[in-house]
């Protein structure tokens, strides 16, 4: 298994006017009362450890008394805008329990824990720099995956809801061996579909800590789903295998599980199922996806070297000349989705 190399520092691409107009149209652009830079004014911090005393790579930050009151209030307002209609009547019942800052990775996000003091229920949301690549990734996940996503953008700030689940690396290390044989087969099936979905919509860097496993109890068994939680590497890298989770060493145990539990015919069947599902979603979201792709094809979200490398590799994979004609990452993705949709329609027209 090769060890794929990811660009050490992916640049943050600004949100251009065309993308802002798209976000306005679909109620993603909303004025908020706090920006990413405001949270950088912390005065001190302590390391956050997990239950086993391992460093989580997050630090809990603290603000001076004056800043804390203002920041707490504005974070509560953001919470009501993200999860409700912005009605501030609930603010007296909310408490900001913690603001954590991640020093690992490109986006350096803040994680905000908000608790309802009436019943002690709590949830998280994230405050990040508004990177165009990430926004495209979030929108594509919302439309092409089985999961809806909730996020807001204002100027250079992105607010994301928390995606609940067991981190993939933790699940593989601590939970996978405890699963029943039937559960392992189901997880293998989901990994094949997840791998196919990431490849088709060019979502890169799905190492185990960038996705979560979501177990759901259904009658007498547990159903496992796999969800991406990091969208920073949408259409940036030039290596095609970066968009295929199976090629990361962190996923070796998942790949081994697929080989153990599934035949080649089953793997091919699940790939076809996922392509068909994505094609159906594309048809359902046809106008919206068209508008998003129009933004992407008129935007810069990668470098020329990566664009040339990727379109060449995908041409080798598909033998579709449209990829060779692609001028940017937006066009490569558009051709990838058209390729899937065209094949789906051809098969259904012929009645195969």
mmCIF file of C-alpha atoms in Angstrom:
data_model
loop_
_atom_site.group_PDB
_atom_site.id
_atom_site.type_symbol
_atom_site.label_atom_id
_atom_site.label_comp_id
_atom_site.label_asym_id
_atom_site.label_seq_id
_atom_site.Cartn_x
_atom_site.Cartn_y
_atom_site.Cartn_z
ATOM 1 C CA UNK A 1 0.000 0.000 0.000
ATOM 2 C CA UNK A 2 1.523 3.308 -1.049
ATOM 3 C CA UNK A 3 1.729 6.252 1.334
ATOM 4 C CA UNK A 4 0.126 9.172 -0.449
ATOM 5 C CA UNK A 5 1.653 12.588 0.075
ATOM 6 C CA UNK A 6 -0.682 15.559 0.582
ATOM 7 C CA UNK A 7 0.445 19.112 -0.086
ATOM 8 C CA UNK A 8 1.881 20.382 3.185
ATOM 9 C CA UNK A 9 0.161 23.738 2.966
ATOM 10 C CA UNK A 10 -2.883 24.161 0.793
ATOM 11 C CA UNK A 11 -3.592 27.872 0.261
ATOM 12 C CA UNK A 12 -6.895 29.325 1.377
ATOM 13 C CA UNK A 13 -8.831 30.559 -1.645
ATOM 14 C CA UNK A 14 -11.030 33.646 -1.223
ATOM 15 C CA UNK A 15 -14.785 33.558 -1.789
ATOM 16 C CA UNK A 16 -15.366 35.537 -4.986
ATOM 17 C CA UNK A 17 -18.408 37.611 -5.861
ATOM 18 C CA UNK A 18 -20.020 34.908 -7.992
ATOM 19 C CA UNK A 19 -19.843 32.367 -5.171
ATOM 20 C CA UNK A 20 -21.192 34.944 -2.702
ATOM 21 C CA UNK A 21 -24.185 35.460 -5.034
ATOM 22 C CA UNK A 22 -24.765 31.707 -5.114
ATOM 23 C CA UNK A 23 -24.608 31.536 -1.310
ATOM 24 C CA UNK A 24 -27.066 34.428 -1.077
ATOM 25 C CA UNK A 25 -29.509 32.654 -3.368
ATOM 26 C CA UNK A 26 -29.514 29.516 -1.227
ATOM 27 C CA UNK A 27 -29.546 31.254 2.163
ATOM 28 C CA UNK A 28 -25.991 30.313 3.070
ATOM 29 C CA UNK A 29 -24.794 33.919 3.248
ATOM 30 C CA UNK A 30 -26.017 35.549 6.434
ATOM 31 C CA UNK A 31 -24.716 38.485 8.445
ATOM 32 C CA UNK A 32 -23.326 37.347 11.777
ATOM 33 C CA UNK A 33 -22.039 39.336 14.737
ATOM 34 C CA UNK A 34 -18.628 37.693 15.177
ATOM 35 C CA UNK A 35 -15.774 36.917 12.796
ATOM 36 C CA UNK A 36 -13.000 34.325 12.853
ATOM 37 C CA UNK A 37 -10.428 37.010 13.726
ATOM 38 C CA UNK A 38 -12.411 37.994 16.820
ATOM 39 C CA UNK A 39 -11.800 34.566 18.350
ATOM 40 C CA UNK A 40 -8.037 34.933 17.863
ATOM 41 C CA UNK A 41 -7.955 37.518 20.661
ATOM 42 C CA UNK A 42 -7.565 34.860 23.384
ATOM 43 C CA UNK A 43 -5.259 35.615 26.297
ATOM 44 C CA UNK A 44 -4.295 32.080 27.279
ATOM 45 C CA UNK A 45 -4.931 28.389 26.711
ATOM 46 C CA UNK A 46 -4.577 24.870 28.124
ATOM 47 C CA UNK A 47 -4.151 21.581 26.288
ATOM 48 C CA UNK A 48 -7.284 19.440 25.836
ATOM 49 C CA UNK A 49 -6.725 15.745 26.565
ATOM 50 C CA UNK A 50 -9.041 12.844 25.809
ATOM 51 C CA UNK A 51 -10.306 10.317 28.386
ATOM 52 C CA UNK A 52 -7.054 8.336 28.014
ATOM 53 C CA UNK A 53 -4.892 11.433 28.602
ATOM 54 C CA UNK A 54 -3.800 11.670 24.968
ATOM 55 C CA UNK A 55 -3.220 15.109 23.471
ATOM 56 C CA UNK A 56 -6.173 15.873 21.164
ATOM 57 C CA UNK A 57 -4.257 18.648 19.329
ATOM 58 C CA UNK A 58 -6.936 21.076 20.537
ATOM 59 C CA UNK A 59 -6.309 23.812 23.116
ATOM 60 C CA UNK A 60 -8.996 25.409 25.283
ATOM 61 C CA UNK A 61 -8.706 29.185 24.974
ATOM 62 C CA UNK A 62 -9.546 31.923 27.450
ATOM 63 C CA UNK A 63 -10.400 35.590 26.971
ATOM 64 C CA UNK A 64 -10.152 38.576 29.254
ATOM 65 C CA UNK A 65 -13.312 39.459 31.150
ATOM 66 C CA UNK A 66 -14.462 42.240 28.824
ATOM 67 C CA UNK A 67 -13.903 40.248 25.618
ATOM 68 C CA UNK A 68 -15.435 37.087 27.100
ATOM 69 C CA UNK A 69 -18.840 38.684 27.725
ATOM 70 C CA UNK A 70 -19.018 40.058 24.187
ATOM 71 C CA UNK A 71 -17.731 36.883 22.528
ATOM 72 C CA UNK A 72 -20.096 34.633 24.518
ATOM 73 C CA UNK A 73 -23.128 36.703 23.540
ATOM 74 C CA UNK A 74 -22.173 36.783 19.863
ATOM 75 C CA UNK A 75 -21.482 33.045 19.773
ATOM 76 C CA UNK A 76 -24.934 32.409 21.220
ATOM 77 C CA UNK A 77 -26.431 34.615 18.505
ATOM 78 C CA UNK A 78 -24.580 32.610 15.858
ATOM 79 C CA UNK A 79 -25.890 29.390 17.382
ATOM 80 C CA UNK A 80 -29.500 30.628 17.063
ATOM 81 C CA UNK A 81 -28.887 31.624 13.440
ATOM 82 C CA UNK A 82 -27.325 28.266 12.563
ATOM 83 C CA UNK A 83 -29.873 26.058 14.304
ATOM 84 C CA UNK A 84 -33.008 28.215 14.346
ATOM 85 C CA UNK A 85 -34.410 31.430 12.869
ATOM 86 C CA UNK A 86 -32.106 33.737 14.798
ATOM 87 C CA UNK A 87 -34.706 34.437 17.467
ATOM 88 C CA UNK A 88 -32.774 35.714 20.492
ATOM 89 C CA UNK A 89 -35.428 34.760 23.080
ATOM 90 C CA UNK A 90 -33.552 31.521 23.757
ATOM 91 C CA UNK A 91 -30.205 33.211 24.456
ATOM 92 C CA UNK A 92 -30.769 33.453 28.269
ATOM 93 C CA UNK A 93 -31.031 29.635 28.318
ATOM 94 C CA UNK A 94 -27.737 29.077 26.476
ATOM 95 C CA UNK A 95 -24.235 28.867 27.887
ATOM 96 C CA UNK A 96 -20.919 28.748 26.034
ATOM 97 C CA UNK A 97 -19.121 26.007 27.950
ATOM 98 C CA UNK A 98 -15.882 26.028 25.953
ATOM 99 C CA UNK A 99 -14.074 27.516 22.986
ATOM 100 C CA UNK A 100 -11.320 25.240 21.642
ATOM 101 C CA UNK A 101 -8.721 26.014 18.971
ATOM 102 C CA UNK A 102 -7.075 23.404 16.753
ATOM 103 C CA UNK A 103 -3.433 24.007 15.942
ATOM 104 C CA UNK A 104 -3.273 21.030 13.547
ATOM 105 C CA UNK A 105 -4.024 21.202 9.814
ATOM 106 C CA UNK A 106 -4.744 23.977 7.354
ATOM 107 C CA UNK A 107 -7.978 25.493 8.593
ATOM 108 C CA UNK A 108 -7.086 26.048 12.291
ATOM 109 C CA UNK A 109 -10.740 26.018 13.373
ATOM 110 C CA UNK A 110 -12.416 27.044 16.598
ATOM 111 C CA UNK A 111 -14.836 24.537 18.151
ATOM 112 C CA UNK A 112 -17.597 26.049 20.261
ATOM 113 C CA UNK A 113 -19.558 24.017 22.817
ATOM 114 C CA UNK A 114 -23.014 25.448 23.549
ATOM 115 C CA UNK A 115 -25.192 24.019 26.332
ATOM 116 C CA UNK A 116 -28.868 24.516 27.116
ATOM 117 C CA UNK A 117 -28.890 25.249 30.873
ATOM 118 C CA UNK A 118 -32.491 24.037 31.246
ATOM 119 C CA UNK A 119 -31.733 20.428 30.347
ATOM 120 C CA UNK A 120 -27.924 20.200 29.935
ATOM 121 C CA UNK A 121 -28.192 19.185 26.275
ATOM 122 C CA UNK A 122 -25.233 20.498 24.324
ATOM 123 C CA UNK A 123 -23.905 20.664 20.796
ATOM 124 C CA UNK A 124 -20.899 22.004 18.932
ATOM 125 C CA UNK A 125 -20.296 24.240 15.970
ATOM 126 C CA UNK A 126 -17.127 25.397 14.261
ATOM 127 C CA UNK A 127 -15.816 28.821 13.299
ATOM 128 C CA UNK A 128 -13.325 28.739 10.413
ATOM 129 C CA UNK A 129 -11.784 30.904 7.732
ATOM 130 C CA UNK A 130 -14.026 30.986 4.684
ATOM 131 C CA UNK A 131 -12.084 29.016 2.074
ATOM 132 C CA UNK A 132 -13.758 28.638 -1.338
ATOM 133 C CA UNK A 133 -12.530 25.012 -1.685
ATOM 134 C CA UNK A 134 -14.153 24.058 1.600
ATOM 135 C CA UNK A 135 -17.429 25.796 0.702
ATOM 136 C CA UNK A 136 -17.597 23.937 -2.617
ATOM 137 C CA UNK A 137 -16.921 20.726 -0.705
ATOM 138 C CA UNK A 138 -19.697 21.406 1.793
ATOM 139 C CA UNK A 139 -22.220 22.205 -0.945
ATOM 140 C CA UNK A 140 -21.304 19.113 -2.954
ATOM 141 C CA UNK A 141 -21.611 16.958 0.169
ATOM 142 C CA UNK A 142 -25.024 18.487 0.850
ATOM 143 C CA UNK A 143 -26.287 17.652 -2.639
ATOM 144 C CA UNK A 144 -24.447 14.466 -3.664
ATOM 145 C CA UNK A 145 -24.147 12.531 -0.401
ATOM 146 C CA UNK A 146 -27.013 11.065 1.674
ATOM 147 C CA UNK A 147 -26.491 13.811 4.273
ATOM 148 C CA UNK A 148 -27.664 17.414 4.478
ATOM 149 C CA UNK A 149 -25.245 19.982 5.859
ATOM 150 C CA UNK A 150 -25.888 23.225 7.687
ATOM 151 C CA UNK A 151 -23.400 26.086 7.383
ATOM 152 C CA UNK A 152 -23.237 29.879 7.102
ATOM 153 C CA UNK A 153 -20.790 32.259 5.440
ATOM 154 C CA UNK A 154 -20.199 35.918 6.224
ATOM 155 C CA UNK A 155 -17.278 37.824 4.702
ATOM 156 C CA UNK A 156 -14.178 35.747 5.528
ATOM 157 C CA UNK A 157 -15.842 33.584 8.201
ATOM 158 C CA UNK A 158 -17.426 30.137 7.844
ATOM 159 C CA UNK A 159 -19.733 28.638 10.476
ATOM 160 C CA UNK A 160 -20.199 24.840 10.278
ATOM 161 C CA UNK A 161 -22.440 22.564 12.264
ATOM 162 C CA UNK A 162 -20.863 19.596 14.029
ATOM 163 C CA UNK A 163 -21.087 16.199 12.318
ATOM 164 C CA UNK A 164 -21.577 13.585 15.024
ATOM 165 C CA UNK A 165 -19.956 10.162 14.880
ATOM 166 C CA UNK A 166 -16.984 8.070 15.978
ATOM 167 C CA UNK A 167 -13.745 9.339 14.396
ATOM 168 C CA UNK A 168 -12.616 6.801 11.802
ATOM 169 C CA UNK A 169 -9.158 6.279 13.307
ATOM 170 C CA UNK A 170 -10.633 5.691 16.762
ATOM 171 C CA UNK A 171 -13.243 3.284 15.372
ATOM 172 C CA UNK A 172 -10.639 1.292 13.425
ATOM 173 C CA UNK A 173 -8.332 1.060 16.431
ATOM 174 C CA UNK A 174 -10.842 0.386 19.219
ATOM 175 C CA UNK A 175 -14.209 -0.714 17.793
ATOM 176 C CA UNK A 176 -13.745 -2.585 14.526
ATOM 177 C CA UNK A 177 -12.421 -5.802 16.064
ATOM 178 C CA UNK A 178 -15.487 -5.970 18.357
ATOM 179 C CA UNK A 179 -17.959 -5.911 15.469
ATOM 180 C CA UNK A 180 -19.937 -9.007 14.522
ATOM 181 C CA UNK A 181 -19.088 -10.710 11.180
ATOM 182 C CA UNK A 182 -22.321 -9.366 9.652
ATOM 183 C CA UNK A 183 -21.468 -5.863 10.868
ATOM 184 C CA UNK A 184 -18.005 -6.089 9.343
ATOM 185 C CA UNK A 185 -19.555 -7.032 5.997
ATOM 186 C CA UNK A 186 -21.838 -4.031 6.198
ATOM 187 C CA UNK A 187 -18.942 -1.703 7.087
ATOM 188 C CA UNK A 188 -16.968 -3.084 4.127
ATOM 189 C CA UNK A 189 -19.908 -2.315 1.842
ATOM 190 C CA UNK A 190 -20.146 1.244 3.196
ATOM 191 C CA UNK A 191 -16.423 1.821 2.711
ATOM 192 C CA UNK A 192 -16.675 0.785 -0.942
ATOM 193 C CA UNK A 193 -19.535 3.251 -1.440
ATOM 194 C CA UNK A 194 -17.734 5.994 0.487
ATOM 195 C CA UNK A 195 -14.602 5.424 -1.602
ATOM 196 C CA UNK A 196 -16.600 5.677 -4.826
ATOM 197 C CA UNK A 197 -18.448 8.811 -3.690
ATOM 198 C CA UNK A 198 -15.236 10.640 -2.771
ATOM 199 C CA UNK A 199 -13.624 9.704 -6.085
ATOM 200 C CA UNK A 200 -16.562 10.847 -8.211
ATOM 201 C CA UNK A 201 -16.944 14.255 -6.549
ATOM 202 C CA UNK A 202 -13.164 14.733 -6.104
ATOM 203 C CA UNK A 203 -13.081 15.039 -2.322
ATOM 204 C CA UNK A 204 -9.513 14.371 -1.252
ATOM 205 C CA UNK A 205 -7.560 13.405 1.857
ATOM 206 C CA UNK A 206 -10.073 11.067 3.453
ATOM 207 C CA UNK A 207 -7.615 9.611 5.914
ATOM 208 C CA UNK A 208 -9.280 7.889 8.857
ATOM 209 C CA UNK A 209 -9.378 11.003 11.053
ATOM 210 C CA UNK A 210 -11.189 12.993 8.344
ATOM 211 C CA UNK A 211 -14.352 10.887 8.409
ATOM 212 C CA UNK A 212 -16.610 9.462 11.101
ATOM 213 C CA UNK A 213 -18.450 6.163 11.511
ATOM 214 C CA UNK A 214 -22.091 6.625 12.484
ATOM 215 C CA UNK A 215 -23.761 3.576 14.094
ATOM 216 C CA UNK A 216 -27.560 3.492 14.086
ATOM 217 C CA UNK A 217 -29.654 0.849 15.859
ATOM 218 C CA UNK A 218 -32.265 -0.641 13.532
ATOM 219 C CA UNK A 219 -34.515 -3.339 15.028
ATOM 220 C CA UNK A 220 -32.165 -6.169 16.016
ATOM 221 C CA UNK A 221 -28.952 -4.934 14.409
ATOM 222 C CA UNK A 222 -26.694 -1.896 14.004
ATOM 223 C CA UNK A 223 -26.319 -0.076 10.698
ATOM 224 C CA UNK A 224 -23.023 1.729 10.092
ATOM 225 C CA UNK A 225 -22.601 4.747 7.813
ATOM 226 C CA UNK A 226 -19.452 6.661 6.877
ATOM 227 C CA UNK A 227 -19.504 10.476 6.702
ATOM 228 C CA UNK A 228 -16.799 12.887 5.614
ATOM 229 C CA UNK A 229 -16.110 15.661 8.136
ATOM 230 C CA UNK A 230 -13.287 17.591 6.433
ATOM 231 C CA UNK A 231 -13.815 19.321 3.096
ATOM 232 C CA UNK A 232 -10.586 21.281 2.846
ATOM 233 C CA UNK A 233 -9.219 19.141 0.001
ATOM 234 C CA UNK A 234 -12.054 19.572 -2.497
ATOM 235 C CA UNK A 235 -10.602 19.632 -6.034
ATOM 236 C CA UNK A 236 -7.091 20.762 -5.078
ATOM 237 C CA UNK A 237 -4.586 17.903 -5.405
ATOM 238 C CA UNK A 238 -3.255 16.619 -8.713
ATOM 239 C CA UNK A 239 -2.821 12.962 -7.753
ATOM 240 C CA UNK A 240 -5.980 11.044 -8.626
ATOM 241 C CA UNK A 241 -5.488 8.516 -5.812
ATOM 242 C CA UNK A 242 -5.717 11.319 -3.219
ATOM 243 C CA UNK A 243 -9.467 11.278 -4.005
ATOM 244 C CA UNK A 244 -9.714 7.531 -3.284
ATOM 245 C CA UNK A 245 -9.673 6.707 0.452
ATOM 246 C CA UNK A 246 -8.526 3.142 -0.245
ATOM 247 C CA UNK A 247 -5.006 4.384 -1.029
ATOM 248 C CA UNK A 248 -4.239 5.926 2.364
ATOM 249 C CA UNK A 249 -2.269 3.757 4.784
ATOM 250 C CA UNK A 250 -4.547 4.946 7.617
ATOM 251 C CA UNK A 251 -7.371 3.003 5.895
ATOM 252 C CA UNK A 252 -5.416 -0.249 5.413
ATOM 253 C CA UNK A 253 -7.621 -2.162 7.850
ATOM 254 C CA UNK A 254 -10.758 -1.030 6.031
ATOM 255 C CA UNK A 255 -9.278 -2.098 2.701
ATOM 256 C CA UNK A 256 -8.333 -5.471 4.207
ATOM 257 C CA UNK A 257 -11.881 -5.823 5.514
ATOM 258 C CA UNK A 258 -13.284 -5.219 2.024
ATOM 259 C CA UNK A 259 -10.961 -7.881 0.594
ATOM 260 C CA UNK A 260 -11.972 -10.335 3.343
ATOM 261 C CA UNK A 261 -15.726 -9.809 3.279
ATOM 262 C CA UNK A 262 -16.628 -8.902 -0.315
ATOM 263 C CA UNK A 263 -16.182 -10.609 -3.659
ATOM 264 C CA UNK A 264 -15.183 -8.619 -6.738
ATOM 265 C CA UNK A 265 -18.738 -8.937 -8.081
ATOM 266 C CA UNK A 266 -20.141 -7.476 -4.841
ATOM 267 C CA UNK A 267 -17.637 -4.609 -4.931
ATOM 268 C CA UNK A 268 -18.601 -3.821 -8.518
ATOM 269 C CA UNK A 269 -22.282 -3.982 -7.592
ATOM 270 C CA UNK A 270 -21.851 -1.472 -4.738
ATOM 271 C CA UNK A 271 -19.855 0.881 -6.960
ATOM 272 C CA UNK A 272 -22.644 0.832 -9.550
ATOM 273 C CA UNK A 273 -25.245 1.432 -6.820
ATOM 274 C CA UNK A 274 -23.337 4.480 -5.543
ATOM 275 C CA UNK A 275 -22.865 5.929 -9.039
ATOM 276 C CA UNK A 276 -26.568 5.486 -9.744
ATOM 277 C CA UNK A 277 -27.509 7.145 -6.452
ATOM 278 C CA UNK A 278 -25.248 10.123 -7.209
ATOM 279 C CA UNK A 279 -26.687 10.402 -10.732
ATOM 280 C CA UNK A 280 -30.223 10.499 -9.275
ATOM 281 C CA UNK A 281 -29.202 13.215 -6.807
ATOM 282 C CA UNK A 282 -27.668 15.212 -9.656
ATOM 283 C CA UNK A 283 -30.953 15.076 -11.518
ATOM 284 C CA UNK A 284 -32.871 16.161 -8.395
ATOM 285 C CA UNK A 285 -30.480 19.083 -7.790
ATOM 286 C CA UNK A 286 -29.874 19.780 -11.478
ATOM 287 C CA UNK A 287 -30.291 23.580 -11.430
ATOM 288 C CA UNK A 288 -28.483 24.104 -8.143
ATOM 289 C CA UNK A 289 -25.539 21.884 -9.077
ATOM 290 C CA UNK A 290 -25.368 23.655 -12.435
ATOM 291 C CA UNK A 291 -25.086 27.021 -10.677
ATOM 292 C CA UNK A 292 -22.428 25.718 -8.294
ATOM 293 C CA UNK A 293 -20.382 24.232 -11.137
ATOM 294 C CA UNK A 294 -20.688 27.523 -13.001
ATOM 295 C CA UNK A 295 -19.090 29.201 -9.969
ATOM 296 C CA UNK A 296 -16.333 26.575 -9.848
ATOM 297 C CA UNK A 297 -15.484 26.792 -13.533
ATOM 298 C CA UNK A 298 -15.054 30.549 -13.132
ATOM 299 C CA UNK A 299 -12.935 30.264 -10.004
ATOM 300 C CA UNK A 300 -9.356 29.374 -9.057
ATOM 301 C CA UNK A 301 -9.126 26.656 -6.419
ATOM 302 C CA UNK A 302 -5.916 24.877 -7.385
ATOM 303 C CA UNK A 303 -2.606 25.362 -9.170
ATOM 304 C CA UNK A 304 -1.834 24.676 -12.836
ATOM 305 C CA UNK A 305 0.482 21.741 -12.100
ATOM 306 C CA UNK A 306 -2.262 19.932 -10.173
ATOM 307 C CA UNK A 307 -4.869 20.636 -12.859
ATOM 308 C CA UNK A 308 -2.685 19.206 -15.641
ATOM 309 C CA UNK A 309 -1.765 16.132 -13.609
ATOM 310 C CA UNK A 310 -5.324 15.338 -12.511
ATOM 311 C CA UNK A 311 -7.009 15.716 -15.891
ATOM 312 C CA UNK A 312 -4.360 13.445 -17.432
ATOM 313 C CA UNK A 313 -4.815 10.777 -14.748
ATOM 314 C CA UNK A 314 -8.614 10.811 -15.000
ATOM 315 C CA UNK A 315 -8.379 10.565 -18.793
ATOM 316 C CA UNK A 316 -6.234 7.445 -18.342
ATOM 317 C CA UNK A 317 -8.924 6.080 -16.012
ATOM 318 C CA UNK A 318 -11.962 6.913 -18.190
ATOM 319 C CA UNK A 319 -10.563 7.466 -21.729
ATOM 320 C CA UNK A 320 -13.020 10.373 -21.979
ATOM 321 C CA UNK A 321 -11.493 13.175 -24.092
ATOM 322 C CA UNK A 322 -13.519 15.832 -22.267
ATOM 323 C CA UNK A 323 -11.093 15.589 -19.357
ATOM 324 C CA UNK A 324 -8.135 16.494 -21.575
ATOM 325 C CA UNK A 325 -9.990 19.648 -22.629
ATOM 326 C CA UNK A 326 -10.580 20.782 -19.029
ATOM 327 C CA UNK A 327 -9.023 24.156 -18.207
ATOM 328 C CA UNK A 328 -9.490 24.158 -14.425
ATOM 329 C CA UNK A 329 -10.647 22.063 -11.481
ATOM 330 C CA UNK A 330 -14.237 23.171 -11.909
ATOM 331 C CA UNK A 331 -14.304 21.818 -15.460
ATOM 332 C CA UNK A 332 -12.659 18.550 -14.380
ATOM 333 C CA UNK A 333 -15.373 18.028 -11.744
ATOM 334 C CA UNK A 334 -18.127 19.017 -14.170
ATOM 335 C CA UNK A 335 -16.856 16.454 -16.678
ATOM 336 C CA UNK A 336 -16.597 13.809 -13.935
ATOM 337 C CA UNK A 337 -20.212 14.332 -12.889
ATOM 338 C CA UNK A 338 -21.372 14.456 -16.524
ATOM 339 C CA UNK A 339 -19.538 11.177 -17.155
ATOM 340 C CA UNK A 340 -21.377 9.473 -14.283
ATOM 341 C CA UNK A 341 -24.735 10.959 -15.231
ATOM 342 C CA UNK A 342 -24.316 10.074 -18.913
ATOM 343 C CA UNK A 343 -23.453 6.462 -18.149
ATOM 344 C CA UNK A 344 -26.408 6.174 -15.771
ATOM 345 C CA UNK A 345 -28.831 7.541 -18.391
ATOM 346 C CA UNK A 346 -27.386 5.310 -21.126
ATOM 347 C CA UNK A 347 -27.847 2.202 -18.982
ATOM 348 C CA UNK A 348 -31.414 3.139 -18.053
ATOM 349 C CA UNK A 349 -32.316 3.988 -21.640
ATOM 350 C CA UNK A 350 -31.071 0.589 -22.802
ATOM 351 C CA UNK A 351 -32.852 -1.151 -19.919
ATOM 352 C CA UNK A 352 -29.774 -2.961 -18.609
#
